[in-house]
Coordinates of C-alpha atoms and ligand atoms in Angstrom, one line a residue:
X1 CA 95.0 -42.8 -6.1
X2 CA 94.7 -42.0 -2.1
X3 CA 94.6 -38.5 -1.1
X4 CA 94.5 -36.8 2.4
X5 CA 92.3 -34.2 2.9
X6 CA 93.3 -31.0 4.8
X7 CA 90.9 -28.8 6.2
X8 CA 92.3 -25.1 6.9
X9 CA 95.5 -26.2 5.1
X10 CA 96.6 -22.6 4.3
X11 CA 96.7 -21.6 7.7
X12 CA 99.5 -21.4 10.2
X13 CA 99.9 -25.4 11.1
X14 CA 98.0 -26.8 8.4
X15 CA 100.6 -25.0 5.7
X16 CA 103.4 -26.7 7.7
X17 CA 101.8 -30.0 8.0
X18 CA 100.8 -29.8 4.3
X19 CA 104.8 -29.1 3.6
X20 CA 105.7 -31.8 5.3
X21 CA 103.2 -34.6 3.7
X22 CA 104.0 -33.2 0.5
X23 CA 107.9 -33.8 1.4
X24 CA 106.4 -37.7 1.7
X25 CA 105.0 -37.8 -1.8
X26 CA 101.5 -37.7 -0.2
X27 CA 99.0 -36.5 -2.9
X28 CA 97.0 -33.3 -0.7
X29 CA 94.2 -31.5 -1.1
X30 CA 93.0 -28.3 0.9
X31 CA 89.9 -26.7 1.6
X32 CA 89.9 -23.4 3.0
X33 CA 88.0 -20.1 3.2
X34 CA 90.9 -18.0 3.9
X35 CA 89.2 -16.2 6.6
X36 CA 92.4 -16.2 8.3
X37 CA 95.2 -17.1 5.9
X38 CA 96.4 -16.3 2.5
X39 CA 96.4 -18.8 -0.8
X40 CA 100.3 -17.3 -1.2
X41 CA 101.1 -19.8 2.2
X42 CA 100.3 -22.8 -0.5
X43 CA 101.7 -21.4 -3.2
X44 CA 105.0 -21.2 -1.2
X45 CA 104.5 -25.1 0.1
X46 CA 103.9 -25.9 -3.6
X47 CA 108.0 -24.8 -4.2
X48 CA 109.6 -25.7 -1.2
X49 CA 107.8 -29.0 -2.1
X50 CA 108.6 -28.8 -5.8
X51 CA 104.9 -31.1 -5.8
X52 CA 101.6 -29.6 -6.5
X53 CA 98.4 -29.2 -4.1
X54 CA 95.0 -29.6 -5.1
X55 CA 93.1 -26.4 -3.4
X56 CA 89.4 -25.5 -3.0
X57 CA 88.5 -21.9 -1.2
X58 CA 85.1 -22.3 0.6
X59 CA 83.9 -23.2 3.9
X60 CA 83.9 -26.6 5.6
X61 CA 79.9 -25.7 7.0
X62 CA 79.3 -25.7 2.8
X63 CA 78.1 -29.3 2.5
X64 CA 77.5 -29.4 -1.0
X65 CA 80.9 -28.0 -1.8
X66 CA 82.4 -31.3 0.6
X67 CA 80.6 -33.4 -1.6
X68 CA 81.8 -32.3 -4.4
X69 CA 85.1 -32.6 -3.1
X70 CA 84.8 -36.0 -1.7
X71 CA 83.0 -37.0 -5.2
X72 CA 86.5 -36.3 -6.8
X73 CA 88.7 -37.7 -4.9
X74 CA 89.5 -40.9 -3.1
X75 CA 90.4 -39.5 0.5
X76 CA 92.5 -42.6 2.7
X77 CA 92.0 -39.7 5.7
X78 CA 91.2 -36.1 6.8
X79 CA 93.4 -34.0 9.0
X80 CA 91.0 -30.7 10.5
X81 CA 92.5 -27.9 11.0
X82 CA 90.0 -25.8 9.5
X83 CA 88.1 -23.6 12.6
X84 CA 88.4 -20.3 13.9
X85 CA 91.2 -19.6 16.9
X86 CA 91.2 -16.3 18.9
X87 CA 90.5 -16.9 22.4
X88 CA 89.4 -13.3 23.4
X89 CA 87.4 -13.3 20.4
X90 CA 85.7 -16.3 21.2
X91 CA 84.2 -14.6 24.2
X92 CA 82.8 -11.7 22.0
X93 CA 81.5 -13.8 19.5
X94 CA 80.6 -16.8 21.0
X95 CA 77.8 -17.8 18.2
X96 CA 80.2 -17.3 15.4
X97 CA 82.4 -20.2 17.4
X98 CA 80.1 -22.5 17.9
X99 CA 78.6 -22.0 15.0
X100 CA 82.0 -22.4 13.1
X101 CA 84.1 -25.0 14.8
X102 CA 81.7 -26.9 16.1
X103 CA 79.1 -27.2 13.4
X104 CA 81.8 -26.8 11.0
X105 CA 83.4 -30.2 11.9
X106 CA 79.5 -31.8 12.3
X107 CA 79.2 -30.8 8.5
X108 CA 82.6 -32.8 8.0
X109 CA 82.0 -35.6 9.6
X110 CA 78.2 -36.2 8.1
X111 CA 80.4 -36.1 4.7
X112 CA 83.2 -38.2 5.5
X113 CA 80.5 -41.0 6.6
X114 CA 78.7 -40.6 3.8
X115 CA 81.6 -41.7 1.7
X116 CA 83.3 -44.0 3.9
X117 CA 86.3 -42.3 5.4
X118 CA 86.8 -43.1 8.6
X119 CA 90.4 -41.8 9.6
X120 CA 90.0 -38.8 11.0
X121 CA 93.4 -36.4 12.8
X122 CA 91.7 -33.2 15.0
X123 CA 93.3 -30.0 16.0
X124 CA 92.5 -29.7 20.0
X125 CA 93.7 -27.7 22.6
X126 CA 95.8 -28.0 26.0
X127 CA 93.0 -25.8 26.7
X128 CA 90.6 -28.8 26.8
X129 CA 92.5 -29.5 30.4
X130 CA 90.6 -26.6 32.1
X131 CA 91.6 -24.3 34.9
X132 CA 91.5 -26.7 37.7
X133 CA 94.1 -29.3 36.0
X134 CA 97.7 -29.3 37.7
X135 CA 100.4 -29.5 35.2
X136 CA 102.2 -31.5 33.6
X137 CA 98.9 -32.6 31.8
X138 CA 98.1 -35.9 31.1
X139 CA 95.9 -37.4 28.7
X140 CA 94.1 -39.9 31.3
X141 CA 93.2 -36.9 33.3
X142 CA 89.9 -36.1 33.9
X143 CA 89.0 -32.8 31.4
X144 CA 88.0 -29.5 32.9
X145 CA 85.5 -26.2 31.7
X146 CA 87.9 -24.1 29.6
X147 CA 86.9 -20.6 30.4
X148 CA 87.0 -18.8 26.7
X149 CA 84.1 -20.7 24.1
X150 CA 87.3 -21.4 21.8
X151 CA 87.8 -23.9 24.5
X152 CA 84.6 -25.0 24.8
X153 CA 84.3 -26.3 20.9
X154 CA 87.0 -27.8 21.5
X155 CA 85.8 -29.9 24.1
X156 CA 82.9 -30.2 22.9
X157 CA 84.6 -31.1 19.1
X158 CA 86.3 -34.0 21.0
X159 CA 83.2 -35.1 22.7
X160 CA 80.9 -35.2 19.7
X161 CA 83.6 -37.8 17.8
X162 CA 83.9 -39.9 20.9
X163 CA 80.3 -40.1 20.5
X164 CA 80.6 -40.5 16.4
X165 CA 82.9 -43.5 17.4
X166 CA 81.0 -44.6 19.8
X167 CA 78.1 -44.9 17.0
X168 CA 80.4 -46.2 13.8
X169 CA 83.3 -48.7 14.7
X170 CA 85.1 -48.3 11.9
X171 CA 85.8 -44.7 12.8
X172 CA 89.4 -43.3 14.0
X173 CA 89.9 -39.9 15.3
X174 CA 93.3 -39.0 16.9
X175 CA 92.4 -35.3 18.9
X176 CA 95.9 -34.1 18.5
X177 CA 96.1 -31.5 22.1
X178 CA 99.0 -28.8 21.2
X179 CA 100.2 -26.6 23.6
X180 CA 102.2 -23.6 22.1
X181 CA 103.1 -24.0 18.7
X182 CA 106.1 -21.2 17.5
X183 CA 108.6 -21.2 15.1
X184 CA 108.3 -21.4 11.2
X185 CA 110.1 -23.7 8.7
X186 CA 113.8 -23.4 8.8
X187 CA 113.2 -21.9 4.9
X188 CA 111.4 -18.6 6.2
X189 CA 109.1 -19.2 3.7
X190 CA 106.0 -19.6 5.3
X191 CA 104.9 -19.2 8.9
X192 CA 102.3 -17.2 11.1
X193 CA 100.9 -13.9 9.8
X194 CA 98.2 -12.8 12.1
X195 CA 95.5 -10.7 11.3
X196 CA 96.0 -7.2 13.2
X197 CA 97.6 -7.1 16.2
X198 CA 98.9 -10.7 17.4
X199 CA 96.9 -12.3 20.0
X200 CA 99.9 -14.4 21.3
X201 CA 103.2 -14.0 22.4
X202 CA 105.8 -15.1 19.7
X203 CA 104.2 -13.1 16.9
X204 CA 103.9 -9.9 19.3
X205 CA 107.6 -10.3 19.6
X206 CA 108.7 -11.0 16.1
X207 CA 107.1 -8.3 15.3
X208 CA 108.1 -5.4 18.0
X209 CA 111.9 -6.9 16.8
X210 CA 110.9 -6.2 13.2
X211 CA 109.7 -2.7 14.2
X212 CA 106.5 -2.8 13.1
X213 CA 105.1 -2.3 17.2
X214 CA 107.2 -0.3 19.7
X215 CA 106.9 -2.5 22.8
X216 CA 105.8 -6.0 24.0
X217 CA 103.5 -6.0 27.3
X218 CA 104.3 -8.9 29.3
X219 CA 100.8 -9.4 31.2
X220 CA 101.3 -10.1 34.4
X221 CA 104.5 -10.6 36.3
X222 CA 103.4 -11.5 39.8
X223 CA 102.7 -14.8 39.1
X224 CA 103.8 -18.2 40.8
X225 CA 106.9 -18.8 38.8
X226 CA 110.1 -18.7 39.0
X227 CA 110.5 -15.1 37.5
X228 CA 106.7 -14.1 38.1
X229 CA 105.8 -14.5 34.2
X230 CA 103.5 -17.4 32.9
X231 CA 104.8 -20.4 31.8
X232 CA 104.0 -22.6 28.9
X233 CA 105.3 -25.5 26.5
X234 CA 106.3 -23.8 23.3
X235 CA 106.7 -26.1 20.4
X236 CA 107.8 -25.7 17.3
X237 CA 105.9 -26.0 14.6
X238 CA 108.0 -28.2 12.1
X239 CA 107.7 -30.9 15.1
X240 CA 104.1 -30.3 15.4
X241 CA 103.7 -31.0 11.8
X242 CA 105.4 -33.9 12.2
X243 CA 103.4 -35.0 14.8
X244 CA 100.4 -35.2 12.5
X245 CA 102.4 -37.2 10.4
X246 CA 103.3 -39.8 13.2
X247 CA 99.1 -40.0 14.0
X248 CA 98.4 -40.6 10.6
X249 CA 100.6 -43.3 10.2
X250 CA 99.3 -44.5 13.5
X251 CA 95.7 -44.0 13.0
X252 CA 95.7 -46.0 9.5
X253 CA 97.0 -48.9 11.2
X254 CA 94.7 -49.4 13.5
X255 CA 92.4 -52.2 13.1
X256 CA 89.5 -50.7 15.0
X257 CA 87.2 -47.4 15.9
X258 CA 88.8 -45.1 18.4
X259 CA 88.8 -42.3 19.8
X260 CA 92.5 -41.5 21.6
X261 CA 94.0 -38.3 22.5
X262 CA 97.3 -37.2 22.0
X263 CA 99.7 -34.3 23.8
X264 CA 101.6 -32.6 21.5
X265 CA 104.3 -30.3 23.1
X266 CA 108.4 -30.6 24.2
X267 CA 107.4 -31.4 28.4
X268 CA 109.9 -28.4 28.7
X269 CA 108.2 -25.1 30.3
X270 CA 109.6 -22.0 29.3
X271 CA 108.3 -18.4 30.8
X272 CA 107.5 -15.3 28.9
X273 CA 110.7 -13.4 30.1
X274 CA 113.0 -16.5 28.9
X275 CA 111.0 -16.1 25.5
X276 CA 112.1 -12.4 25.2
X277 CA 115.7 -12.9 26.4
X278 CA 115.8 -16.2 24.2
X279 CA 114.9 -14.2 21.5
X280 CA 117.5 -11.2 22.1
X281 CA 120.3 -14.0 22.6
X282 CA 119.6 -16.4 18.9
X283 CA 118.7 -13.3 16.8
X284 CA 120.5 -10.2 18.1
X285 CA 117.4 -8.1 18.4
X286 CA 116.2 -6.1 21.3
X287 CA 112.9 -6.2 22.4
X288 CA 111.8 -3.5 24.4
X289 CA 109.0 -4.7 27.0
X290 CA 107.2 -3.4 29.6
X291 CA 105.2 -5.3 32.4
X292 CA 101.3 -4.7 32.1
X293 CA 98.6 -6.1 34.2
X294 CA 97.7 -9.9 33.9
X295 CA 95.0 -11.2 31.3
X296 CA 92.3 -12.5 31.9
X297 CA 91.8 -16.2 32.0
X298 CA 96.1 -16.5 31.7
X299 CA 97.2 -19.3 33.6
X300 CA 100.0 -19.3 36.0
X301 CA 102.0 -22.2 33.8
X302 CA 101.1 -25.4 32.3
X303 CA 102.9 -27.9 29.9
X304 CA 102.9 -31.7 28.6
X305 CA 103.9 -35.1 29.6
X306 CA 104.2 -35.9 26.1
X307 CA 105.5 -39.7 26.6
X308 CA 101.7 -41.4 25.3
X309 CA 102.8 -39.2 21.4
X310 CA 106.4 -40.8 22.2
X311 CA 105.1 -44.4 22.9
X312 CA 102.0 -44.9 20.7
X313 CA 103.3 -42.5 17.7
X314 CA 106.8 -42.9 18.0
X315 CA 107.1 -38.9 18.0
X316 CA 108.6 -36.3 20.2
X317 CA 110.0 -32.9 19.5
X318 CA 113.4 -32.7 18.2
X319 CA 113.4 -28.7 17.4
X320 CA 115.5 -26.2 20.4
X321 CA 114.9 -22.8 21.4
X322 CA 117.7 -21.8 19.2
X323 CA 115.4 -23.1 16.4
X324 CA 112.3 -21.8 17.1
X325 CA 113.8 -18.2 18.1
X326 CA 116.1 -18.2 14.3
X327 CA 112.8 -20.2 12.6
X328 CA 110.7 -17.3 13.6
X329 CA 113.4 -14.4 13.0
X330 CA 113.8 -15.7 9.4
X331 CA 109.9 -15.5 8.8
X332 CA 109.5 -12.1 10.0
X333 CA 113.1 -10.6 9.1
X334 CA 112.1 -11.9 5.1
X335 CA 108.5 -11.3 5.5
X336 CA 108.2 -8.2 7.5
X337 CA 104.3 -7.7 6.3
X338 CA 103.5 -11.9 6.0
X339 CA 102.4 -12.7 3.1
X340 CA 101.2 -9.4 1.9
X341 CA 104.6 -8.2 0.2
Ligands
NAD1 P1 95.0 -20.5 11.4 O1 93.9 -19.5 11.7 O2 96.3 -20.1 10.9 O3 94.4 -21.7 10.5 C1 93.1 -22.1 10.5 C2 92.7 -22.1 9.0 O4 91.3 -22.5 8.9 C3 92.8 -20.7 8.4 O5 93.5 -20.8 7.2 C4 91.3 -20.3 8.1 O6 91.2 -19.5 7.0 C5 90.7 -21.7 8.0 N1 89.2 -21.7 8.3 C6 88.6 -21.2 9.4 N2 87.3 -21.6 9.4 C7 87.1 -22.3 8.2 C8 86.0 -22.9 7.6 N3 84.8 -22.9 8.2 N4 86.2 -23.6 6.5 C9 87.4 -23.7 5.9 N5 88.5 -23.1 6.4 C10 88.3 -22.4 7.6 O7 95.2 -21.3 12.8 P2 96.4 -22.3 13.3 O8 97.2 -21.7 14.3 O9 97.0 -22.9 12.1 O10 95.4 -23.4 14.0 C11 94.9 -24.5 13.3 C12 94.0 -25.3 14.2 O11 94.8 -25.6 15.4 C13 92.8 -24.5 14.7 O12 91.7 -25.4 14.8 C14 93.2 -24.1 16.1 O13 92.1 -23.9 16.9 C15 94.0 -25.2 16.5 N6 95.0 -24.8 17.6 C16 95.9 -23.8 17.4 C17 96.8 -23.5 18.4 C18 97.7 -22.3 18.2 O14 98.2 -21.8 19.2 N7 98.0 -21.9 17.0 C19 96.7 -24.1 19.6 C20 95.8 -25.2 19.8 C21 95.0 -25.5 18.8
UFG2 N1 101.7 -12.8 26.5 C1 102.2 -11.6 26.8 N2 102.1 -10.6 26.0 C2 101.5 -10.7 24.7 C3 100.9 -12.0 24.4 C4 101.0 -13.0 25.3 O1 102.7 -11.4 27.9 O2 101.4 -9.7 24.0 C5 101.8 -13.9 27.5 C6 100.4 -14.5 27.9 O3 100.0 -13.7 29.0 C7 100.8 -15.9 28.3 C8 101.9 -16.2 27.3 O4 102.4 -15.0 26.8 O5 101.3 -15.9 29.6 C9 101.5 -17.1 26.1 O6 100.3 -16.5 25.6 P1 99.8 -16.9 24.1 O7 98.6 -16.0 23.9 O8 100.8 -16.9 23.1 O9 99.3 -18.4 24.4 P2 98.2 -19.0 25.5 O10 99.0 -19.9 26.3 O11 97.5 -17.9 26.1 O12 97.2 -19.7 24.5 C10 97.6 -20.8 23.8 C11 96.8 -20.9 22.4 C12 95.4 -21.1 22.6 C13 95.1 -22.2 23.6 C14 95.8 -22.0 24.9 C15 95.6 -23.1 25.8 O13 97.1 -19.8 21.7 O14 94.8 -21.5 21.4 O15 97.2 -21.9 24.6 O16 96.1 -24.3 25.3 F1 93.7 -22.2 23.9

């Protein structure tokens, strides 16, 4: 029996995407450390699923545990989640990035040749773009230097399986380049539960609604757009999910090794401000905000052309603001602590 491996499966996206194969009657199995998630988020996919999921806590950078796992099952492909995620972070800890994501997915892929699995689906970044890149951003565009290390093992990530293809042509990898993923299954279930204090927007705001944080700071509102806050292409999550799906189902029929790249985000740029007042309009809520002084390394605005996903995969995102906004109210409202009740 074929399985699909899913590396940091208990996470944010990967407990969506896992939802959503399960939905299929795809036999999964996770691996994660929980470094940043909770086993609850499967536990919760296991019942809206009513199907079970086979789950393993360690680290991806543990060969002998991959073995073990691979030993067991039959995988037809891997979808790699697993890796860590805070940009600022990232520039405090650079080693521990590196060290992670990048050797982290080496460790993988050494396994998955070893036994013969050759259909690989990668989590990248917009951020692989770089500063210099004028939006919309387009997968034939040259790549630029992201500024944060996050970025870097990114680009980096998507440079060492070029290469891995380059070496084995029976290998498929489909770098999968999100922009802003938001939202959480229409259930309000399962969704994003940060560690501390959120790092990104939607959280931040979910959150001062909830009442859990007095205020939002909105960095920067001199920039060059149309209200002076940054723009970006939020997606929701259930379509981002899905979109792993669609580059499965793509990548397994392909006859050959490749290496392709994929945007995954709505084409649609929103800015900070319409976020908050979005919010405010589908939930109800006030959120109090004040304007701070721009982050570092924030860019003005960037989004997708996400018509090579709509071609090749035969995906787009169907999801609206009024989703995402009531998507993420539901989480929060029902969860106002995550997953720790
Ligand atoms: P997340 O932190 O919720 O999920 C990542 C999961 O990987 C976590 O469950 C964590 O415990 C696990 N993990 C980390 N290191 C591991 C290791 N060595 N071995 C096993 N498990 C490990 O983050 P997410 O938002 O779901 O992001 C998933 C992936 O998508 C990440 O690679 C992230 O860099 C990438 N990505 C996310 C965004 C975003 O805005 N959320 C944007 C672009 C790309
Ligand atoms: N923002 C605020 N206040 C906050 C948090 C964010 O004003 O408390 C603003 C930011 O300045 C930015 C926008 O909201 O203008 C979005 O910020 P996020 O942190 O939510 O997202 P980013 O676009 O900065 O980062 C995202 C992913 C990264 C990825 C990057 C580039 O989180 O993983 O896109 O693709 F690297």
């Amino acid at each position: 029996m074929n399985h699909i491996l899913v590396t940091g499966g208990a996470g944010y996206i990967g407990s969506h995407t896992v939802l959503e194969l399960l939905k299929l009657g795809e036999n999964v199995v996770v691996i994660d450390d929980l470094s940043n998630s909770s086993k609850e988020s499967l536990n919760r996919v296991e019942t809206l699923s009513g199907k079970a999921v086979t789950f393993f806590e360690g680290s991806i950078l543990d060969q002998d545990l991959l073995v073990n796992i691979f030993s067991q099952f039959s995988f037809s492909s891997v979808i790699h989640f697993a890796g860590h995620k805070a940009v600022g972070e990232s520039v405090n800890k650079p080693l521990s990035y590196y060290h992670n994501n990048v050797q982290g997915t080496v460790s993988l892929v050494e396994v998955m040749e070893k036994f013969n699995v050759n259909n690989l689906v990668f989590s990248s970044s917009a951020t692989v773009y770089g500063e210099g890149a004028k939006p919309p951003y387009i997968e034939t565009q040259t790549l630029g230097c992201p500024t944060s290390p996050y970025g870097q093992t990114k680009l980096m990530v998507e440079r060492i399986l070029a290469d891995v293809v380059r070496s084995n042509s029976d290998f498929k990898v489909a770098n999968l380049r999100y922009f802003n993923p938001i939202g959480a299954d229409e259930s309000g279930q399962i969704g994003e539960d940060p560690n501390g204090i959120p790092n990104n927007l939607m959280p931040f705001v979910a959150q001062v609604a909830v009442g859990k944080r007095a205020e939002l700071s909105i960095f920067g509102n001199d920039y060059a757009t149309e209200d002076g806050t940054c723009e970006r292409d939020y997606i929701h999550v259930t379509d981002l999910a899905q979109g792993h799906v669609a580059a499965l189902n793509w990548l397994v029929n392909q006859a050959h090794g490749l290496c392709e790249a994929f945007n995954l985000g709505t084409g649609t740029p929103y800015s900070v401000l319409k976020i908050v007042k979005s919010f405010e309009q589908y939930t109800k809520v006030k959120v109090p905000f004040k304007f701070v002084p721009r982050r570092d390394g924030d860019l003005d605005a960037f989004w997708a052309n996400a018509d090579k996903a709509a071609d090749k995969l035969n995906w787009q995102a169907h999801k609206t603001m009024q989703d995402m906004m009531e998507d993420t109210w539901r989480w929060q409202s029902n969860n106002p602590n995550g997953y720790n009740a």
